[in-house]
Amino acid sequence: QARASLTFSVTMSVSRPEEFVRDPVVRLAMRTGMAESLAINVDWVDVTLTVGGSGGADGARRLNEGVVIAVFAVNIPWDAPDDVEVAGITALAAALDQDALATTITSHVNQAVRESGGEVFAISVEGIGEVSVVTQTTTSTLDPEAELPTEAPTEGNAGSGGGGGDGLGIAVGVTVVAILLGGGTAGAVWWRWQ
């Protein structure tokens, strides 16, 4: 479970969009480009790529083959470095510049594509959606299977099931025995405190 999760969309105009969304090399490069833009670990970034609808009354039946929608999910783990601030990453995501992001994504995508022997893409960023943030908080609970500490039975609570008079089932007993010597005879005096 992540400490915080950010989601937002990026709408792009892309050449050969069907090929773009299917290529795993492109997907990894998109994650890398976004991680660089937000100054975070690439392992925290995931992205879903789909070819966008054309809109209009029959938008569900037609595709605008130049539009690709990238939905980014940024999951900040609990073991992230101490200097990682959710508010700071959120601010960076909300302030992303379309042209700067297009340059970063194009650079990473086309470098990765060239290295894999593919054909480069023409990419431009047309819009960036609002950032949605979900944060998690920690809770401390007792393990119901854990064994509670037990005390040795004393004269006051042996066989009583631990139901002491203080409501916690804990009885404290101290017995002090003093041996008094006097007049040539030994006498025993005992005192009990509870």
Coordinates of N, CA and C in Angstrom, one line a residue:
Q1 N 0.8 -1.2 0.0 CA 0.0 0.0 0.0 C 0.9 1.2 0.0
A2 N 0.6 2.2 -0.9 CA 1.4 3.4 -1.0 C 1.1 4.4 0.0
R3 N 2.1 5.2 0.4 CA 1.8 6.3 1.3 C 0.9 7.4 0.6
A4 N 1.1 7.6 -0.7 CA 0.2 8.5 -1.4 C 0.2 8.1 -2.9
S5 N -0.9 8.3 -3.5 CA -1.1 8.0 -4.9 C -1.6 9.2 -5.7
L6 N -0.9 9.6 -6.8 CA -1.3 10.7 -7.6 C -1.7 10.1 -9.0
T7 N -2.8 10.6 -9.5 CA -3.2 10.3 -10.9 C -3.6 11.5 -11.7
F8 N -3.2 11.5 -12.9 CA -3.5 12.6 -13.8 C -3.4 12.1 -15.3
S9 N -4.0 12.8 -16.2 CA -3.9 12.4 -17.6 C -3.2 13.4 -18.4
V10 N -2.6 12.9 -19.5 CA -1.9 13.8 -20.5 C -2.4 13.4 -21.8
T11 N -3.0 14.4 -22.5 CA -3.5 14.2 -23.9 C -2.5 14.6 -24.9
M12 N -2.2 13.7 -25.8 CA -1.1 13.9 -26.8 C -1.6 13.7 -28.2
S13 N -0.9 14.4 -29.1 CA -1.1 14.2 -30.5 C 0.1 13.4 -31.0
V14 N -0.1 12.2 -31.5 CA 1.0 11.2 -31.8 C 0.8 10.6 -33.2
S15 N 1.9 10.6 -34.0 CA 1.9 9.8 -35.2 C 1.8 8.3 -34.9
R16 N 1.1 7.6 -35.8 CA 0.9 6.2 -35.6 C 0.5 5.8 -34.2
P17 N -0.6 6.3 -33.8 CA -1.1 6.1 -32.4 C -1.3 4.7 -32.0
E18 N -1.9 3.9 -32.9 CA -2.1 2.5 -32.5 C -0.8 1.7 -32.2
E19 N 0.2 2.0 -33.0 CA 1.5 1.4 -32.8 C 2.1 1.9 -31.5
F20 N 1.9 3.2 -31.3 CA 2.5 3.9 -30.1 C 2.0 3.2 -28.8
V21 N 0.7 3.0 -28.7 CA 0.1 2.5 -27.4 C 0.4 1.0 -27.2
R22 N 0.7 0.3 -28.3 CA 1.0 -1.1 -28.1 C 2.5 -1.4 -27.8
D23 N 3.4 -0.5 -28.0 CA 4.8 -0.7 -27.9 C 5.3 -0.6 -26.4
P24 N 5.8 -1.7 -25.8 CA 6.2 -1.7 -24.4 C 7.4 -0.8 -24.3
V25 N 8.2 -0.6 -25.3 CA 9.4 0.3 -25.2 C 8.9 1.7 -25.0
V26 N 7.8 2.1 -25.7 CA 7.2 3.4 -25.6 C 6.7 3.6 -24.2
R27 N 6.0 2.6 -23.7 CA 5.4 2.7 -22.3 C 6.5 3.0 -21.3
L28 N 7.6 2.2 -21.3 CA 8.7 2.4 -20.4 C 9.3 3.8 -20.5
A29 N 9.5 4.2 -21.8 CA 10.1 5.5 -22.0 C 9.1 6.7 -21.5
M30 N 7.8 6.5 -21.6 CA 6.9 7.4 -21.0 C 7.0 7.5 -19.5
R31 N 7.2 6.4 -18.9 CA 7.3 6.3 -17.4 C 8.6 7.0 -17.0
T32 N 9.7 6.8 -17.8 CA 11.0 7.4 -17.5 C 10.9 8.9 -17.7
G33 N 10.3 9.3 -18.7 CA 10.2 10.8 -19.0 C 9.4 11.5 -17.9
M34 N 8.3 10.9 -17.4 CA 7.5 11.5 -16.3 C 8.3 11.5 -15.0
A35 N 9.0 10.4 -14.7 CA 9.8 10.3 -13.5 C 10.9 11.4 -13.5
E36 N 11.5 11.7 -14.7 CA 12.4 12.8 -14.8 C 11.8 14.1 -14.5
S37 N 10.6 14.3 -15.1 CA 9.9 15.6 -14.9 C 9.5 15.9 -13.5
L38 N 9.2 14.8 -12.7 CA 8.8 15.0 -11.3 C 9.9 14.7 -10.4
A39 N 11.1 14.4 -10.9 CA 12.3 14.1 -10.0 C 12.0 13.0 -9.0
I40 N 11.5 11.9 -9.5 CA 11.2 10.8 -8.6 C 11.7 9.5 -9.3
N41 N 11.6 8.4 -8.5 CA 12.0 7.1 -9.0 C 11.1 6.6 -10.0
V42 N 11.6 6.0 -11.1 CA 10.8 5.5 -12.2 C 9.9 4.4 -11.7
D43 N 10.3 3.6 -10.7 CA 9.5 2.5 -10.2 C 8.2 3.0 -9.6
W44 N 8.1 4.2 -9.2 CA 6.9 4.8 -8.7 C 5.9 5.2 -9.7
V45 N 6.3 5.1 -11.0 CA 5.4 5.7 -12.0 C 4.9 4.5 -12.9
D46 N 3.6 4.6 -13.1 CA 2.9 3.7 -14.1 C 2.1 4.5 -15.1
V47 N 1.9 3.9 -16.2 CA 1.1 4.7 -17.2 C 0.2 3.7 -18.1
T48 N -1.0 4.2 -18.4 CA -1.9 3.5 -19.3 C -2.1 4.3 -20.5
L49 N -1.8 3.7 -21.7 CA -2.0 4.4 -22.9 C -3.2 3.9 -23.7
T50 N -4.0 4.8 -24.2 CA -5.1 4.5 -25.0 C -5.3 5.5 -26.2
V51 N -5.8 5.0 -27.3 CA -6.1 5.9 -28.4 C -7.4 6.6 -28.1
G52 N -7.3 8.0 -28.2 CA -8.4 8.8 -27.7 C -9.6 8.8 -28.7
G53 N -10.8 9.0 -28.1 CA -12.0 9.1 -28.9 C -12.1 10.5 -29.6
S54 N -12.8 10.5 -30.7 CA -12.9 11.8 -31.5 C -13.9 12.7 -30.9
G55 N -14.8 12.3 -30.0 CA -15.8 13.2 -29.5 C -17.0 13.3 -30.4
G56 N -18.0 14.1 -30.1 CA -19.1 14.2 -31.0 C -20.1 13.1 -30.7
A57 N -21.3 13.2 -31.4 CA -22.4 12.2 -31.1 C -22.0 10.8 -31.4
D58 N -21.1 10.6 -32.3 CA -20.7 9.2 -32.7 C -19.3 8.9 -32.2
G59 N -18.8 9.7 -31.2 CA -17.5 9.5 -30.8 C -17.1 8.1 -30.3
A60 N -18.1 7.4 -29.7 CA -17.9 6.1 -29.2 C -17.5 5.1 -30.4
R61 N -18.0 5.5 -31.6 CA -17.7 4.5 -32.7 C -16.5 4.9 -33.6
R62 N -16.1 6.1 -33.4 CA -15.0 6.6 -34.2 C -13.7 6.9 -33.4
L63 N -12.6 6.7 -33.9 CA -11.3 7.1 -33.2 C -10.7 8.2 -34.0
N64 N -10.2 9.1 -33.2 CA -9.3 10.2 -33.7 C -7.9 9.6 -33.7
E65 N -7.4 9.2 -34.8 CA -6.2 8.4 -34.8 C -4.9 9.3 -34.5
G66 N -5.1 10.6 -34.2 CA -3.9 11.4 -33.8 C -3.8 11.6 -32.3
V67 N -4.8 11.1 -31.6 CA -4.9 11.4 -30.1 C -4.6 10.2 -29.3
V68 N -3.6 10.4 -28.4 CA -3.3 9.3 -27.4 C -3.5 9.9 -26.0
I69 N -4.2 9.2 -25.1 CA -4.4 9.7 -23.8 C -3.5 8.8 -22.8
A70 N -2.7 9.4 -22.1 CA -1.8 8.7 -21.1 C -2.3 9.0 -19.7
V71 N -2.7 8.0 -19.0 CA -3.1 8.2 -17.6 C -2.0 7.7 -16.7
F72 N -1.4 8.7 -16.0 CA -0.2 8.4 -15.1 C -0.7 8.1 -13.7
A73 N -0.1 7.1 -13.1 CA -0.3 6.9 -11.7 C 1.0 6.9 -11.0
V74 N 1.1 7.8 -10.0 CA 2.4 7.9 -9.2 C 2.1 7.4 -7.8
N75 N 2.8 6.3 -7.4 CA 2.6 5.7 -6.1 C 3.8 5.9 -5.3
I76 N 3.7 6.7 -4.3 CA 4.9 7.0 -3.4 C 4.9 6.0 -2.2
P77 N 5.9 5.2 -2.1 CA 5.9 4.1 -1.1 C 6.2 4.7 0.3
W78 N 5.8 3.9 1.3 CA 6.1 4.2 2.7 C 7.6 4.3 3.0
D79 N 8.4 3.5 2.3 CA 9.8 3.6 2.5 C 10.6 4.5 1.6
A80 N 9.9 5.5 1.1 CA 10.5 6.6 0.3 C 11.5 7.4 1.2
P81 N 12.6 7.9 0.6 CA 13.5 8.7 1.4 C 12.8 9.8 2.2
D82 N 13.4 10.2 3.3 CA 12.9 11.2 4.2 C 12.6 12.6 3.5
D83 N 13.5 12.9 2.5 CA 13.3 14.2 1.8 C 12.3 14.2 0.7
V84 N 11.6 13.1 0.5 CA 10.5 13.0 -0.5 C 9.2 13.6 0.2
E85 N 8.6 14.6 -0.4 CA 7.4 15.2 0.2 C 6.3 15.1 -0.8
V86 N 5.2 14.5 -0.4 CA 4.0 14.3 -1.3 C 3.5 15.7 -1.8
A87 N 3.5 16.7 -1.0 CA 3.0 18.0 -1.4 C 3.9 18.6 -2.5
G88 N 5.2 18.3 -2.4 CA 6.2 18.8 -3.4 C 6.0 18.1 -4.8
I89 N 5.8 16.8 -4.7 CA 5.6 16.1 -6.0 C 4.2 16.5 -6.6
T90 N 3.2 16.7 -5.8 CA 1.9 17.1 -6.3 C 2.0 18.4 -6.9
A91 N 2.8 19.3 -6.3 CA 3.0 20.7 -6.9 C 3.7 20.6 -8.2
L92 N 4.7 19.8 -8.3 CA 5.4 19.6 -9.6 C 4.4 19.1 -10.7
A93 N 3.6 18.1 -10.3 CA 2.7 17.5 -11.3 C 1.7 18.5 -11.8
A94 N 1.2 19.3 -10.8 CA 0.2 20.3 -11.2 C 0.8 21.5 -12.0
A95 N 2.1 21.7 -11.9 CA 2.7 22.8 -12.7 C 3.4 22.3 -13.9
L96 N 3.2 21.1 -14.4 CA 3.8 20.6 -15.6 C 3.5 21.5 -16.8
D97 N 4.6 21.8 -17.5 CA 4.4 22.6 -18.7 C 4.3 21.7 -19.9
Q98 N 3.3 22.0 -20.8 CA 3.0 21.2 -21.9 C 4.2 21.0 -22.9
D99 N 4.8 22.2 -23.2 CA 5.9 22.1 -24.2 C 7.1 21.4 -23.6
A100 N 7.4 21.7 -22.3 CA 8.6 21.1 -21.7 C 8.3 19.6 -21.5
L101 N 7.1 19.2 -21.2 CA 6.8 17.8 -21.1 C 6.9 17.1 -22.4
A102 N 6.4 17.7 -23.5 CA 6.5 17.1 -24.8 C 7.9 16.9 -25.2
T103 N 8.8 17.9 -24.9 CA 10.2 17.7 -25.2 C 10.8 16.5 -24.5
T104 N 10.5 16.4 -23.2 CA 11.1 15.3 -22.4 C 10.6 14.0 -22.9
I105 N 9.3 13.9 -23.1 CA 8.7 12.6 -23.5 C 9.2 12.2 -24.9
T106 N 9.2 13.2 -25.8 CA 9.7 12.9 -27.2 C 11.2 12.4 -27.1
S107 N 12.0 13.0 -26.3 CA 13.4 12.6 -26.2 C 13.5 11.2 -25.7
H108 N 12.8 10.9 -24.6 CA 13.0 9.5 -24.1 C 12.3 8.5 -25.0
V109 N 11.2 8.8 -25.5 CA 10.5 7.8 -26.4 C 11.3 7.5 -27.6
N110 N 11.7 8.5 -28.3 CA 12.4 8.3 -29.6 C 13.8 7.8 -29.4
Q111 N 14.5 8.1 -28.3 CA 15.8 7.5 -28.1 C 15.6 6.0 -27.9
A112 N 14.6 5.6 -27.1 CA 14.3 4.2 -26.8 C 13.9 3.4 -28.1
V113 N 13.1 4.1 -28.9 CA 12.6 3.5 -30.1 C 13.8 3.2 -31.1
R114 N 14.6 4.2 -31.2 CA 15.8 4.1 -32.1 C 16.7 3.0 -31.6
E115 N 16.9 2.9 -30.3 CA 17.8 1.8 -29.8 C 17.2 0.4 -30.0
S116 N 15.9 0.4 -30.1 CA 15.2 -0.9 -30.4 C 15.0 -1.2 -31.9
G117 N 15.5 -0.3 -32.7 CA 15.4 -0.5 -34.2 C 14.1 0.0 -34.8
G118 N 13.3 0.7 -34.0 CA 12.0 1.2 -34.5 C 12.1 2.6 -35.2
E119 N 10.9 3.0 -35.6 CA 10.8 4.3 -36.2 C 10.3 5.3 -35.2
V120 N 10.9 6.5 -35.3 CA 10.5 7.5 -34.2 C 9.1 8.0 -34.5
F121 N 8.6 8.7 -33.4 CA 7.2 9.2 -33.4 C 7.3 10.8 -33.4
A122 N 6.3 11.4 -33.9 CA 6.1 12.8 -33.7 C 5.1 13.0 -32.6
I123 N 5.5 13.7 -31.5 CA 4.7 13.8 -30.3 C 4.5 15.2 -29.9
S124 N 3.3 15.6 -29.6 CA 3.0 16.9 -29.0 C 2.0 16.7 -27.8
V125 N 2.1 17.5 -26.8 CA 1.2 17.5 -25.7 C 0.1 18.5 -25.9
E126 N -1.1 18.1 -25.9 CA -2.2 19.0 -26.1 C -2.9 19.4 -24.8
G127 N -2.7 18.7 -23.7 CA -3.4 19.1 -22.5 C -2.9 18.2 -21.3
I128 N -3.0 18.7 -20.1 CA -2.7 18.0 -18.9 C -3.8 18.1 -17.9
G129 N -4.3 17.0 -17.5 CA -5.5 17.0 -16.6 C -5.1 17.4 -15.1
E130 N -6.1 17.6 -14.3 CA -5.9 17.9 -12.9 C -5.4 16.7 -12.2
V131 N -4.6 17.0 -11.1 CA -4.0 16.0 -10.3 C -4.9 15.5 -9.2
S132 N -5.1 14.3 -9.1 CA -5.9 13.7 -8.0 C -5.0 13.0 -7.0
V133 N -5.1 13.3 -5.7 CA -4.2 12.8 -4.7 C -5.0 12.0 -3.7
V134 N -4.5 10.8 -3.4 CA -5.1 10.0 -2.3 C -3.9 9.7 -1.3
T135 N -4.0 10.1 -0.1 CA -3.0 9.8 0.9 C -3.5 8.7 1.9
Q136 N -2.6 8.0 2.5 CA -2.9 6.9 3.4 C -2.3 7.3 4.8
T137 N -3.0 6.9 5.9 CA -2.5 7.1 7.2 C -2.3 5.7 7.9
T138 N -1.4 5.7 8.8 CA -1.1 4.4 9.5 C -2.0 4.3 10.7
T139 N -2.3 3.1 11.1 CA -3.1 2.8 12.3 C -2.4 1.7 13.1
S140 N -2.5 1.8 14.4 CA -1.9 0.8 15.2 C -2.9 -0.1 15.9
T141 N -2.9 -1.4 15.6 CA -3.9 -2.3 16.2 C -3.2 -3.4 16.9
L142 N -3.9 -4.0 17.8 CA -3.4 -5.2 18.5 C -3.7 -6.4 17.7
D143 N -2.7 -7.3 17.7 CA -2.9 -8.6 17.1 C -3.8 -9.5 17.9
P144 N -5.0 -9.8 17.4 CA -5.9 -10.6 18.3 C -5.3 -12.0 18.6
E145 N -4.3 -12.5 17.8 CA -3.8 -13.8 18.1 C -2.6 -13.7 19.0
A146 N -2.2 -12.5 19.4 CA -1.0 -12.4 20.3 C -1.4 -12.8 21.7
E147 N -0.4 -13.5 22.3 CA -0.7 -13.9 23.7 C -0.4 -12.8 24.7
L148 N -1.3 -12.5 25.6 CA -1.1 -11.5 26.6 C -0.2 -12.1 27.7
P149 N 0.6 -11.3 28.4 CA 1.5 -11.8 29.4 C 0.6 -12.3 30.6
T150 N 1.1 -13.3 31.2 CA 0.4 -13.9 32.4 C 1.2 -13.8 33.6
E151 N 0.5 -13.8 34.8 CA 1.2 -13.7 36.1 C 1.1 -15.0 36.8
A152 N 2.1 -15.2 37.7 CA 2.0 -16.4 38.5 C 0.9 -16.2 39.5
P153 N 0.1 -17.3 39.8 CA -0.9 -17.2 40.7 C -0.4 -16.8 42.1
T154 N -1.1 -16.0 42.8 CA -0.7 -15.6 44.2 C -1.8 -16.1 45.1
E155 N -1.6 -15.9 46.4 CA -2.6 -16.4 47.4 C -3.9 -15.8 47.2
G156 N -3.9 -14.5 46.7 CA -5.2 -13.8 46.5 C -5.9 -14.0 45.3
N157 N -5.2 -14.5 44.2 CA -6.0 -14.7 43.0 C -5.9 -16.1 42.4
A158 N -5.3 -17.1 43.1 CA -5.2 -18.4 42.6 C -6.5 -19.0 42.4
G159 N -6.8 -19.6 41.2 CA -8.1 -20.2 41.0 C -9.2 -19.3 40.8
S160 N -8.9 -18.0 40.7 CA -10.0 -17.0 40.5 C -10.2 -16.6 39.1
G161 N -9.4 -17.1 38.2 CA -9.5 -16.7 36.8 C -8.9 -15.3 36.5
G162 N -8.1 -14.8 37.4 CA -7.4 -13.5 37.2 C -8.3 -12.3 37.4
G163 N -9.5 -12.5 37.9 CA -10.4 -11.4 38.0 C -10.2 -10.6 39.3
G164 N -9.0 -9.9 39.4 CA -8.7 -9.1 40.6 C -9.6 -8.0 40.8
G165 N -9.5 -7.4 42.0 CA -10.4 -6.3 42.3 C -10.1 -5.0 41.6
D166 N -9.0 -4.8 40.9 CA -8.7 -3.6 40.2 C -9.2 -3.6 38.8
G167 N -9.9 -4.6 38.3 CA -10.4 -4.6 37.0 C -9.4 -5.0 36.0
L168 N -8.2 -5.1 36.3 CA -7.2 -5.6 35.3 C -6.8 -7.0 35.6
G169 N -7.3 -7.6 36.6 CA -6.9 -9.0 36.9 C -5.5 -9.1 37.4
I170 N -5.0 -8.0 38.0 CA -3.6 -8.1 38.5 C -3.6 -7.9 40.0
A171 N -3.1 -8.8 40.7 CA -3.0 -8.7 42.2 C -1.6 -8.7 42.6
V172 N -1.3 -7.8 43.5 CA 0.1 -7.7 43.9 C 0.1 -8.1 45.4
G173 N 0.9 -9.0 45.8 CA 1.0 -9.4 47.2 C 2.4 -9.4 47.7
V174 N 2.6 -8.9 48.8 CA 3.9 -8.9 49.5 C 3.7 -9.5 50.9
T175 N 4.5 -10.4 51.2 CA 4.4 -11.0 52.5 C 5.8 -10.8 53.2
V176 N 5.7 -10.2 54.3 CA 7.0 -10.0 55.0 C 6.9 -10.8 56.3
V177 N 7.9 -11.6 56.5 CA 8.0 -12.4 57.7 C 9.2 -12.0 58.5
A178 N 9.0 -11.6 59.7 CA 10.1 -11.2 60.6 C 10.2 -12.2 61.7
I179 N 11.4 -12.6 62.0 CA 11.7 -13.5 63.1 C 12.2 -12.7 64.3
L180 N 11.4 -12.7 65.3 CA 11.8 -11.9 66.5 C 12.3 -12.9 67.6
L181 N 13.4 -12.6 68.0 CA 14.0 -13.4 69.1 C 13.9 -12.6 70.4
G182 N 13.4 -13.2 71.4 CA 13.3 -12.5 72.7 C 13.0 -13.5 73.8
G183 N 13.6 -13.2 75.0 CA 13.3 -14.0 76.2 C 13.6 -15.5 76.0
G184 N 14.6 -15.8 75.1 CA 15.0 -17.2 74.9 C 14.0 -18.0 74.1
T185 N 12.9 -17.3 73.5 CA 12.0 -18.1 72.7 C 11.9 -17.4 71.3
A186 N 11.6 -18.1 70.3 CA 11.4 -17.5 68.9 C 10.0 -17.3 68.6
G187 N 9.6 -16.1 68.2 CA 8.2 -15.9 67.8 C 8.2 -15.4 66.4
A188 N 7.2 -15.8 65.6 CA 7.1 -15.4 64.2 C 6.0 -14.4 64.0
V189 N 6.2 -13.3 63.4 CA 5.2 -12.3 63.1 C 5.1 -12.1 61.6
W190 N 4.0 -12.2 61.0 CA 3.9 -12.0 59.6 C 2.9 -10.9 59.3
W191 N 3.2 -10.2 58.2 CA 2.3 -9.1 57.8 C 2.1 -9.2 56.3
R192 N 0.9 -9.0 55.8 CA 0.6 -9.1 54.4 C 0.0 -7.8 53.9
W193 N 0.6 -7.3 52.8 CA 0.1 -6.1 52.1 C -0.4 -6.4 50.7
Q194 N -1.5 -5.9 50.4 CA -2.0 -6.1 49.0 C -2.7 -4.8 48.5

